[in-house]
PDB file of C-alpha atoms and ligand atoms in Angstrom:
ATOM      1  CA  UNK A 777       0.193   8.475  -1.474  1.00 89.00           C
ATOM      2  CA  UNK A 778      -1.324   4.966   0.722  1.00 93.00           C
ATOM      3  CA  UNK A 779      -0.002   2.484  -1.997  1.00 92.00           C
ATOM      4  CA  UNK A 780      -2.125  -0.114  -2.003  1.00 94.00           C
ATOM      5  CA  UNK A 781      -2.714  -4.437  -3.981  1.00 94.00           C
ATOM      6  CA  UNK A 782      -5.557  -6.276  -4.513  1.00 96.00           C
ATOM      7  CA  UNK A 783      -5.960  -9.999  -2.900  1.00 96.00           C
ATOM      8  CA  UNK A 784      -5.701 -12.240  -4.135  1.00 96.00           C
ATOM      9  CA  UNK A 785      -9.205 -13.511  -6.264  1.00 97.00           C
ATOM     10  CA  UNK A 786     -10.053 -16.537  -4.613  1.00 97.00           C
ATOM     11  CA  UNK A 787      -9.395 -14.690  -1.019  1.00 97.00           C
ATOM     12  CA  UNK A 788     -11.522 -12.272  -1.845  1.00 97.00           C
ATOM     13  CA  UNK A 789     -14.483 -14.728  -3.580  1.00 98.00           C
ATOM     14  CA  UNK A 790     -14.075 -17.035  -0.254  1.00 97.00           C
ATOM     15  CA  UNK A 791     -15.155 -13.161   1.943  1.00 97.00           C
ATOM     16  CA  UNK A 792     -18.319 -12.514   0.391  1.00 98.00           C
ATOM     17  CA  UNK A 793     -19.193 -16.269  -1.005  1.00 97.00           C
ATOM     18  CA  UNK A 794     -22.788 -16.170   1.397  1.00 97.00           C
ATOM     19  CA  UNK A 795     -23.925 -13.079   0.599  1.00 98.00           C
ATOM     20  CA  UNK A 796     -27.010 -12.753  -2.530  1.00 97.00           C
ATOM     21  CA  UNK A 797     -26.461  -8.824  -3.366  1.00 98.00           C
ATOM     22  CA  UNK A 798     -22.391  -6.882  -3.202  1.00 98.00           C
ATOM     23  CA  UNK A 799     -21.577  -3.706  -3.547  1.00 98.00           C
ATOM     24  CA  UNK A 800     -17.703  -2.778  -4.660  1.00 98.00           C
ATOM     25  CA  UNK A 801     -17.267   0.489  -3.160  1.00 98.00           C
ATOM     26  CA  UNK A 802     -14.201   1.662  -5.042  1.00 98.00           C
ATOM     27  CA  UNK A 803     -12.433   4.715  -3.410  1.00 98.00           C
ATOM     28  CA  UNK A 804     -10.814   7.972  -6.492  1.00 97.00           C
ATOM     29  CA  UNK A 805      -8.049   8.671  -4.248  1.00 96.00           C
ATOM     30  CA  UNK A 806      -4.469   7.044  -3.134  1.00 95.00           C
ATOM     31  CA  UNK A 807      -5.685   2.652  -4.497  1.00 95.00           C
ATOM     32  CA  UNK A 808      -7.275   4.718  -7.497  1.00 95.00           C
ATOM     33  CA  UNK A 809      -3.166   6.106  -8.011  1.00 93.00           C
ATOM     34  CA  UNK A 810      -1.978   3.126  -7.852  1.00 92.00           C
ATOM     35  CA  UNK A 811      -4.382   1.016 -10.056  1.00 93.00           C
ATOM     36  CA  UNK A 812      -5.740  -1.284  -7.268  1.00 95.00           C
ATOM     37  CA  UNK A 813      -9.017   0.125  -6.211  1.00 96.00           C
ATOM     38  CA  UNK A 814     -10.175   3.201  -8.327  1.00 97.00           C
ATOM     39  CA  UNK A 815     -13.150   2.898 -11.422  1.00 97.00           C
ATOM     40  CA  UNK A 816     -12.052   0.650 -13.870  1.00 97.00           C
ATOM     41  CA  UNK A 817     -10.361  -2.397 -10.883  1.00 97.00           C
ATOM     42  CA  UNK A 818     -13.854  -2.066  -9.739  1.00 98.00           C
ATOM     43  CA  UNK A 819     -14.900  -2.850 -13.323  1.00 98.00           C
ATOM     44  CA  UNK A 820     -12.862  -5.572 -13.433  1.00 97.00           C
ATOM     45  CA  UNK A 821     -13.259  -6.915 -10.179  1.00 98.00           C
ATOM     46  CA  UNK A 822     -17.169  -6.429 -10.667  1.00 98.00           C
ATOM     47  CA  UNK A 823     -17.149  -8.534 -14.077  1.00 97.00           C
ATOM     48  CA  UNK A 824     -14.654 -11.484 -12.560  1.00 98.00           C
ATOM     49  CA  UNK A 825     -16.736 -12.140  -8.918  1.00 98.00           C
ATOM     50  CA  UNK A 826     -20.295 -12.690 -11.322  1.00 97.00           C
ATOM     51  CA  UNK A 827     -18.272 -14.464 -14.034  1.00 97.00           C
ATOM     52  CA  UNK A 828     -16.558 -16.518 -11.513  1.00 97.00           C
ATOM     53  CA  UNK A 829     -19.810 -17.399  -8.745  1.00 97.00           C
ATOM     54  CA  UNK A 830     -21.743 -18.022 -12.732  1.00 96.00           C
ATOM     55  CA  UNK A 831     -19.448 -20.630 -13.362  1.00 97.00           C
ATOM     56  CA  UNK A 832     -20.064 -22.075 -10.144  1.00 97.00           C
ATOM     57  CA  UNK A 833     -23.878 -21.735 -10.360  1.00 96.00           C
ATOM     58  CA  UNK A 834     -23.934 -20.004  -7.675  1.00 96.00           C
ATOM     59  CA  UNK A 835     -26.419 -16.552  -7.670  1.00 96.00           C
ATOM     60  CA  UNK A 836     -24.660 -13.643  -6.085  1.00 97.00           C
ATOM     61  CA  UNK A 837     -25.663  -9.857  -7.518  1.00 97.00           C
ATOM     62  CA  UNK A 838     -22.562  -7.895  -7.760  1.00 98.00           C
ATOM     63  CA  UNK A 839     -22.236  -4.722  -8.668  1.00 97.00           C
ATOM     64  CA  UNK A 840     -20.021  -1.687  -8.289  1.00 97.00           C
ATOM     65  CA  UNK A 841     -19.572   2.287  -7.666  1.00 98.00           C
ATOM     66  CA  UNK A 842     -16.690   4.729  -7.123  1.00 98.00           C
ATOM     67  CA  UNK A 843     -17.235   7.184  -4.450  1.00 98.00           C
ATOM     68  CA  UNK A 844     -14.031  10.200  -4.330  1.00 97.00           C
ATOM     69  CA  UNK A 845     -12.677   9.270  -1.073  1.00 96.00           C
ATOM     70  CA  UNK A 846     -13.386   6.596   0.974  1.00 96.00           C
ATOM     71  CA  UNK A 847     -11.823   8.194   3.618  1.00 93.00           C
ATOM     72  CA  UNK A 848     -14.617  11.433   3.937  1.00 93.00           C
ATOM     73  CA  UNK A 849     -17.491  11.062   5.663  1.00 94.00           C
ATOM     74  CA  UNK A 850     -18.976  13.619   3.328  1.00 95.00           C
ATOM     75  CA  UNK A 851     -18.072  11.772   0.427  1.00 96.00           C
ATOM     76  CA  UNK A 852     -19.829   8.560   1.515  1.00 97.00           C
ATOM     77  CA  UNK A 853     -23.195  10.089   1.615  1.00 97.00           C
ATOM     78  CA  UNK A 854     -23.800   9.200  -2.266  1.00 96.00           C
ATOM     79  CA  UNK A 855     -23.495   5.240  -1.343  1.00 97.00           C
ATOM     80  CA  UNK A 856     -26.907   5.751   1.237  1.00 97.00           C
ATOM     81  CA  UNK A 857     -29.444   5.577  -1.431  1.00 96.00           C
ATOM     82  CA  UNK A 858     -27.507   2.821  -2.369  1.00 96.00           C
ATOM     83  CA  UNK A 859     -26.415   0.132  -0.128  1.00 97.00           C
ATOM     84  CA  UNK A 860     -29.682  -0.567   0.849  1.00 93.00           C
ATOM     85  CA  UNK A 861     -30.652  -3.507  -0.644  1.00 92.00           C
ATOM     86  CA  UNK A 862     -26.671  -4.872  -0.283  1.00 97.00           C
ATOM     87  CA  UNK A 863     -26.316  -7.431   2.400  1.00 96.00           C
ATOM     88  CA  UNK A 864     -22.550  -7.295   2.026  1.00 97.00           C
ATOM     89  CA  UNK A 865     -20.088  -4.564   1.085  1.00 98.00           C
ATOM     90  CA  UNK A 866     -16.592  -4.797  -0.541  1.00 98.00           C
ATOM     91  CA  UNK A 867     -14.331  -1.766   0.112  1.00 98.00           C
ATOM     92  CA  UNK A 868     -11.658  -1.297  -2.093  1.00 98.00           C
ATOM     93  CA  UNK A 869      -9.781   1.786  -0.781  1.00 97.00           C
ATOM     94  CA  UNK A 870      -6.139   1.512   1.819  1.00 96.00           C
ATOM     95  CA  UNK A 871      -7.211   0.218   5.259  1.00 94.00           C
ATOM     96  CA  UNK A 872      -8.573   3.725   6.812  1.00 94.00           C
ATOM     97  CA  UNK A 873     -11.818   3.867   4.322  1.00 96.00           C
ATOM     98  CA  UNK A 874     -12.778   0.515   4.483  1.00 97.00           C
ATOM     99  CA  UNK A 875     -13.108   1.323   8.078  1.00 95.00           C
ATOM    100  CA  UNK A 876     -14.665   4.706   7.590  1.00 96.00           C
ATOM    101  CA  UNK A 877     -17.171   2.703   4.527  1.00 97.00           C
ATOM    102  CA  UNK A 878     -17.980  -0.110   8.214  1.00 96.00           C
ATOM    103  CA  UNK A 879     -18.679   2.894  10.149  1.00 95.00           C
ATOM    104  CA  UNK A 880     -20.921   4.204   8.330  1.00 97.00           C
ATOM    105  CA  UNK A 881     -22.851   0.658   7.423  1.00 97.00           C
ATOM    106  CA  UNK A 882     -22.854  -0.796  10.963  1.00 95.00           C
ATOM    107  CA  UNK A 883     -25.272  -3.622   9.939  1.00 95.00           C
ATOM    108  CA  UNK A 884     -23.349  -4.434   6.651  1.00 96.00           C
ATOM    109  CA  UNK A 885     -20.667  -6.329   6.400  1.00 97.00           C
ATOM    110  CA  UNK A 886     -17.832  -5.126   5.277  1.00 97.00           C
ATOM    111  CA  UNK A 887     -15.169  -6.600   3.516  1.00 98.00           C
ATOM    112  CA  UNK A 888     -11.246  -5.720   2.337  1.00 98.00           C
ATOM    113  CA  UNK A 889     -10.245  -6.550  -0.979  1.00 98.00           C
ATOM    114  CA  UNK A 890      -6.902  -4.161  -0.910  1.00 96.00           C
ATOM    115  CA  UNK A 891      -4.303  -5.575   1.288  1.00 95.00           C
ATOM    116  CA  UNK A 892      -2.582  -2.104   2.335  1.00 93.00           C
ATOM    117  CA  UNK A 893       1.514  -1.845   1.676  1.00 91.00           C
ATOM    118  CA  UNK A 894       2.407   1.285   2.443  1.00 90.00           C
ATOM    119  CA  UNK A 895       2.936   5.826   1.570  1.00 91.00           C
ATOM    120  CA  UNK A 896       5.868   5.762  -0.601  1.00 91.00           C
ATOM    121  CA  UNK A 897       6.387   7.193  -4.022  1.00 91.00           C
ATOM    122  CA  UNK A 898       5.477   6.687  -7.635  1.00 90.00           C
ATOM    123  CA  UNK A 899       8.656   5.028  -9.315  1.00 88.00           C
ATOM    124  CA  UNK A 900       7.074   4.406 -13.018  1.00 86.00           C
ATOM    125  CA  UNK A 901       4.095   3.308 -13.911  1.00 87.00           C
ATOM    126  CA  UNK A 902       3.102   0.609 -12.013  1.00 86.00           C
ATOM    127  CA  UNK A 903       6.003  -0.129 -10.063  1.00 88.00           C
ATOM    128  CA  UNK A 904       5.788   1.883  -5.897  1.00 88.00           C
ATOM    129  CA  UNK A 905       8.790   2.036  -4.132  1.00 88.00           C
ATOM    130  CA  UNK A 906       8.379   2.546   0.766  1.00 90.00           C
ATOM    131  CA  UNK A 907       9.311   6.087   1.947  1.00 91.00           C
ATOM    132  CA  UNK A 908       6.922   6.400   4.465  1.00 91.00           C
ATOM    133  CA  UNK A 909       5.802   4.083   7.566  1.00 87.00           C
ATOM    134  CA  UNK A 910       3.708   6.502   9.857  1.00 85.00           C
ATOM    135  CA  UNK A 911       6.169   6.235  12.334  1.00 84.00           C
ATOM    136  CA  UNK A 912       4.597   8.964  14.633  1.00 78.00           C
ATOM    137  CA  UNK A 913       8.073  10.874  15.030  1.00 81.00           C
ATOM    138  CA  UNK A 914       9.553  12.263  12.289  1.00 88.00           C
ATOM    139  CA  UNK A 915      12.880  12.624  12.079  1.00 91.00           C
ATOM    140  CA  UNK A 916      13.391  14.050   8.726  1.00 93.00           C
ATOM    141  CA  UNK A 917      14.025  17.298  10.461  1.00 91.00           C
ATOM    142  CA  UNK A 918      17.332  16.009  11.404  1.00 93.00           C
ATOM    143  CA  UNK A 919      18.266  13.194   8.752  1.00 95.00           C
ATOM    144  CA  UNK A 920      18.412  15.944   5.440  1.00 94.00           C
ATOM    145  CA  UNK A 921      14.816  14.670   4.740  1.00 94.00           C
ATOM    146  CA  UNK A 922      15.933  10.740   4.177  1.00 95.00           C
ATOM    147  CA  UNK A 923      13.916   8.431   6.315  1.00 94.00           C
ATOM    148  CA  UNK A 924      15.437   5.994   8.267  1.00 92.00           C
ATOM    149  CA  UNK A 925      13.261   3.743   9.153  1.00 89.00           C
ATOM    150  CA  UNK A 926      12.152   2.764   5.444  1.00 90.00           C
ATOM    151  CA  UNK A 927      15.682   3.237   3.330  1.00 91.00           C
ATOM    152  CA  UNK A 928      17.677   1.818   6.368  1.00 91.00           C
ATOM    153  CA  UNK A 929      16.987  -2.131   6.352  1.00 88.00           C
ATOM    154  CA  UNK A 930      16.839  -1.934  10.562  1.00 87.00           C
ATOM    155  CA  UNK A 931      15.171   1.272  10.246  1.00 87.00           C
ATOM    156  CA  UNK A 932      17.606   2.247  12.856  1.00 89.00           C
ATOM    157  CA  UNK A 933      17.564   6.325  13.615  1.00 89.00           C
ATOM    158  CA  UNK A 934      21.160   6.377  15.615  1.00 91.00           C
ATOM    159  CA  UNK A 935      23.564   6.226  12.787  1.00 91.00           C
ATOM    160  CA  UNK A 936      24.894   3.165  10.575  1.00 91.00           C
ATOM    161  CA  UNK A 937      25.359  -0.337  11.960  1.00 90.00           C
ATOM    162  CA  UNK A 938      28.278  -2.817  11.843  1.00 88.00           C
ATOM    163  CA  UNK A 939      27.535  -3.913   8.987  1.00 87.00           C
ATOM    164  CA  UNK A 940      27.556  -1.471   6.416  1.00 86.00           C
ATOM    165  CA  UNK A 941      30.249  -2.812   3.672  1.00 82.00           C
ATOM    166  CA  UNK A 942      31.629   0.408   1.755  1.00 81.00           C
ATOM    167  CA  UNK A 943      28.741   2.545   0.454  1.00 88.00           C
ATOM    168  CA  UNK A 944      26.248  -0.422   0.984  1.00 92.00           C
ATOM    169  CA  UNK A 945      24.288  -2.699   3.066  1.00 92.00           C
ATOM    170  CA  UNK A 946      25.219  -5.433   4.694  1.00 91.00           C
ATOM    171  CA  UNK A 947      21.966  -6.958   3.821  1.00 89.00           C
ATOM    172  CA  UNK A 948      22.350  -6.638  -0.131  1.00 87.00           C
ATOM    173  CA  UNK A 949      25.054  -5.260  -1.631  1.00 85.00           C
ATOM    174  CA  UNK A 950      22.279  -4.141  -4.498  1.00 85.00           C
ATOM    175  CA  UNK A 951      20.811  -1.607  -1.150  1.00 88.00           C
ATOM    176  CA  UNK A 952      22.788   1.605  -0.891  1.00 91.00           C
ATOM    177  CA  UNK A 953      23.405   2.568   3.419  1.00 95.00           C
ATOM    178  CA  UNK A 954      21.200   4.708   3.752  1.00 94.00           C
ATOM    179  CA  UNK A 955      23.637   5.768   6.883  1.00 95.00           C
ATOM    180  CA  UNK A 956      25.928   7.153   3.896  1.00 94.00           C
ATOM    181  CA  UNK A 957      23.439   8.855   2.332  1.00 95.00           C
ATOM    182  CA  UNK A 958      22.444  10.963   4.937  1.00 96.00           C
ATOM    183  CA  UNK A 959      25.640  11.645   5.695  1.00 95.00           C
ATOM    184  CA  UNK A 960      26.969  12.564   2.466  1.00 95.00           C
ATOM    185  CA  UNK A 961      23.101  14.969   2.615  1.00 96.00           C
ATOM    186  CA  UNK A 962      23.528  16.127   5.806  1.00 96.00           C
ATOM    187  CA  UNK A 963      27.451  17.474   4.898  1.00 96.00           C
ATOM    188  CA  UNK A 964      26.185  18.939   1.547  1.00 96.00           C
ATOM    189  CA  UNK A 965      23.735  21.161   3.811  1.00 95.00           C
ATOM    190  CA  UNK A 966      25.834  22.311   6.282  1.00 95.00           C
ATOM    191  CA  UNK A 967      24.190  19.969   9.037  1.00 95.00           C
ATOM    192  CA  UNK A 968      26.614  17.231  10.323  1.00 95.00           C
ATOM    193  CA  UNK A 969      26.065  17.734  14.048  1.00 95.00           C
ATOM    194  CA  UNK A 970      22.817  16.644  13.342  1.00 94.00           C
ATOM    195  CA  UNK A 971      23.892  13.442  12.833  1.00 91.00           C
ATOM    196  CA  UNK A 972      25.447  12.936  16.740  1.00 90.00           C
ATOM    197  CA  UNK A 973      21.286  14.171  18.235  1.00 91.00           C
ATOM    198  CA  UNK A 974      20.568  10.451  20.224  1.00 89.00           C
ATOM    199  CA  UNK A 975      17.177   9.195  19.168  1.00 84.00           C
ATOM    200  CA  UNK A 976      15.362   6.830  21.242  1.00 79.00           C
ATOM    201  CA  UNK A 977      15.060   3.578  19.411  1.00 70.00           C
ATOM    202  CA  UNK A 978      11.940   2.172  18.493  1.00 72.00           C
ATOM    203  CA  UNK A 979      10.146  -0.973  18.579  1.00 66.00           C
ATOM    204  CA  UNK A 980       9.132  -2.875  15.412  1.00 63.00           C
ATOM    205  CA  UNK A 981       7.322  -5.762  14.932  1.00 60.00           C
ATOM    206  CA  UNK A 982       5.555  -7.332  12.210  1.00 52.00           C
ATOM    207  CA  UNK A 983       6.893  -4.590   9.236  1.00 57.00           C
ATOM    208  CA  UNK A 984       8.344  -5.480   5.954  1.00 59.00           C
ATOM    209  CA  UNK A 985       9.895  -2.582   4.095  1.00 58.00           C
ATOM    210  CA  UNK A 986       9.655  -2.460   0.256  1.00 69.00           C
ATOM    211  CA  UNK A 987       8.932  -1.810  -2.968  1.00 73.00           C
ATOM    212  CA  UNK A 988       6.384  -4.086  -5.755  1.00 77.00           C
ATOM    213  CA  UNK A 989       5.106  -3.729  -8.978  1.00 80.00           C
ATOM    214  CA  UNK A 990       1.389  -3.646  -9.452  1.00 79.00           C
ATOM    215  CA  UNK A 991       0.350  -6.685 -10.975  1.00 78.00           C
ATOM    216  CA  UNK A 992      -0.236  -6.289 -14.613  1.00 78.00           C
ATOM    217  CA  UNK A 993       3.111  -3.902 -15.072  1.00 80.00           C
ATOM    218  CA  UNK A 994       5.477  -6.922 -13.939  1.00 79.00           C
ATOM    219  CA  UNK A 995       6.207  -8.346 -17.313  1.00 80.00           C
ATOM    220  CA  UNK A 996       6.968  -4.771 -18.308  1.00 78.00           C
ATOM    221  CA  UNK A 997       9.862  -4.168 -15.408  1.00 74.00           C
ATOM    222  CA  UNK A 998      10.789  -8.086 -13.701  1.00 70.00           C
ATOM    223  CA  UNK A 999      13.191  -8.465 -16.340  1.00 68.00           C
ATOM    224  CA  UNK A1000      14.962  -4.544 -16.124  1.00 63.00           C
ATOM    225  CA  UNK A1001      14.930  -5.210 -12.309  1.00 59.00           C
ATOM    226  CA  UNK A1002      16.254  -9.039 -12.644  1.00 59.00           C
ATOM    227  CA  UNK A1003      19.349  -7.930 -15.053  1.00 58.00           C
ATOM    228  CA  UNK A1004      19.931  -4.353 -12.642  1.00 54.00           C
ATOM    229  CA  UNK A1005      19.801  -6.479  -9.536  1.00 47.00           C
ATOM    230  CA  UNK A1006      17.054  -5.060  -7.723  1.00 46.00           C
ATOM    231  CA  UNK A1007      14.467  -7.868  -7.999  1.00 43.00           C
ATOM    232  CA  UNK A1008      15.705  -8.783  -3.988  1.00 39.00           C
ATOM    233  CA  UNK A1009      14.243  -5.255  -3.119  1.00 43.00           C
ATOM    234  CA  UNK A1010      10.703  -6.112  -4.852  1.00 45.00           C
ATOM    235  CA  UNK A1011       8.017  -8.556  -3.545  1.00 41.00           C
TER     236      UNK A1011
HETATM  237  S1  SF4 B1400      -9.740   6.446   1.470  1.00 82.30           S
HETATM  238 FE1  SF4 B1400      -7.355   5.650   1.486  1.00 82.30          FE
HETATM  239  S2  SF4 B1400      -7.522   4.716  -0.535  1.00 82.30           S
HETATM  240 FE2  SF4 B1400      -8.176   6.062  -0.434  1.00 82.30          FE
HETATM  241  S3  SF4 B1400      -7.950   8.805  -0.668  1.00 82.30           S
HETATM  242 FE3  SF4 B1400      -8.715   8.208   1.531  1.00 82.30          FE
HETATM  243  S4  SF4 B1400      -6.726   7.140   2.025  1.00 82.30           S
HETATM  244 FE4  SF4 B1400      -6.433   7.944   0.033  1.00 82.30          FE
HETATM  245  S1  SF4 B1401      10.463   9.261  10.293  1.00 82.30           S
HETATM  246 FE1  SF4 B1401       9.989   7.781   8.162  1.00 82.30          FE
HETATM  247  S2  SF4 B1401       8.716   6.326   8.890  1.00 82.30           S
HETATM  248 FE2  SF4 B1401       8.481   8.335  10.431  1.00 82.30          FE
HETATM  249  S3  SF4 B1401       6.810   9.756   9.462  1.00 82.30           S
HETATM  250 FE3  SF4 B1401       9.087  10.346   9.064  1.00 82.30          FE
HETATM  251  S4  SF4 B1401       8.863   9.896   6.476  1.00 82.30           S
HETATM  252 FE4  SF4 B1401       7.715   8.625   7.874  1.00 82.30          FE
END
C-alpha cells in the first residue's frame, strides 16, 4: 500500500493561515492503515490547529471529515454538501487522493497535509519499508520476486555493482546485497538463466529508498533498531 507521513505541523499551519474555514479531509484507505491520515489523525490535527490558532488569537474554524478513499470520485460525492462554505481544504490522503480532491473542487484551494513516501509493507506496527517505486516496468518476473529498484542501494537492473562486500552491500555492511538475494532466489526456483537477461538501465533522479517509523512509534523501535545496527536505513 501507499505509505505516507504527516507533514511538520508548522508547514501545515503556514499553508492554511490566511483562510477562515478549513475542512480537513481524511482518507480511510492506505494513509489510514499507516496511521497518517485516517479518522483518528484528522481529529488530532483538527484539535492541534484549532488550539494553535486560538493561542495566536487568530480566528480560523477547522473541521474534519473522512471519506472511505480520496482516489475515487464516487467516494468524494458525499463531500459535495459539506465543502460549500469552506474556503480551503486540507487533504490527509496521498498525493493521488489530494489531486483528485482538488479536481472535484476546482474553485477551492486544496493543500496536502501528508508527504507521500512510497509503496511499501508493514514490518511491524508503525514501521514501514519500501518495496516498490512504481517504476512502470516491473522486472519481478526476472528477479525471483525481489525488486532491484528498492532493494538495491543503486537500483541496478543488471546484476551487482563491483562493490559487493561478501554478502553485503558496499553502502552499508548492515544491508544485504539485493543481487546476491536475487541470485539465490533464482537458483532456488531453477531460473538462474534470468540473471543473464539484460535490461535497459533506467534514469533515477531525486529518489531515496527507505524505511520509516511513523511518529509516535519512534520510542518503541528506535533503540531496538539502533542496537541491531539498522538505524542508518531509517529516515
Ligand atoms: S487516496 Fe491514496 S491513500 Fe487513500 S486509498 Fe487512495 S491511494 Fe490509498
Ligand atoms: S521493479 Fe520494483 S519498482 Fe519496478 S514495478 Fe516492480 S516492484 Fe515496483
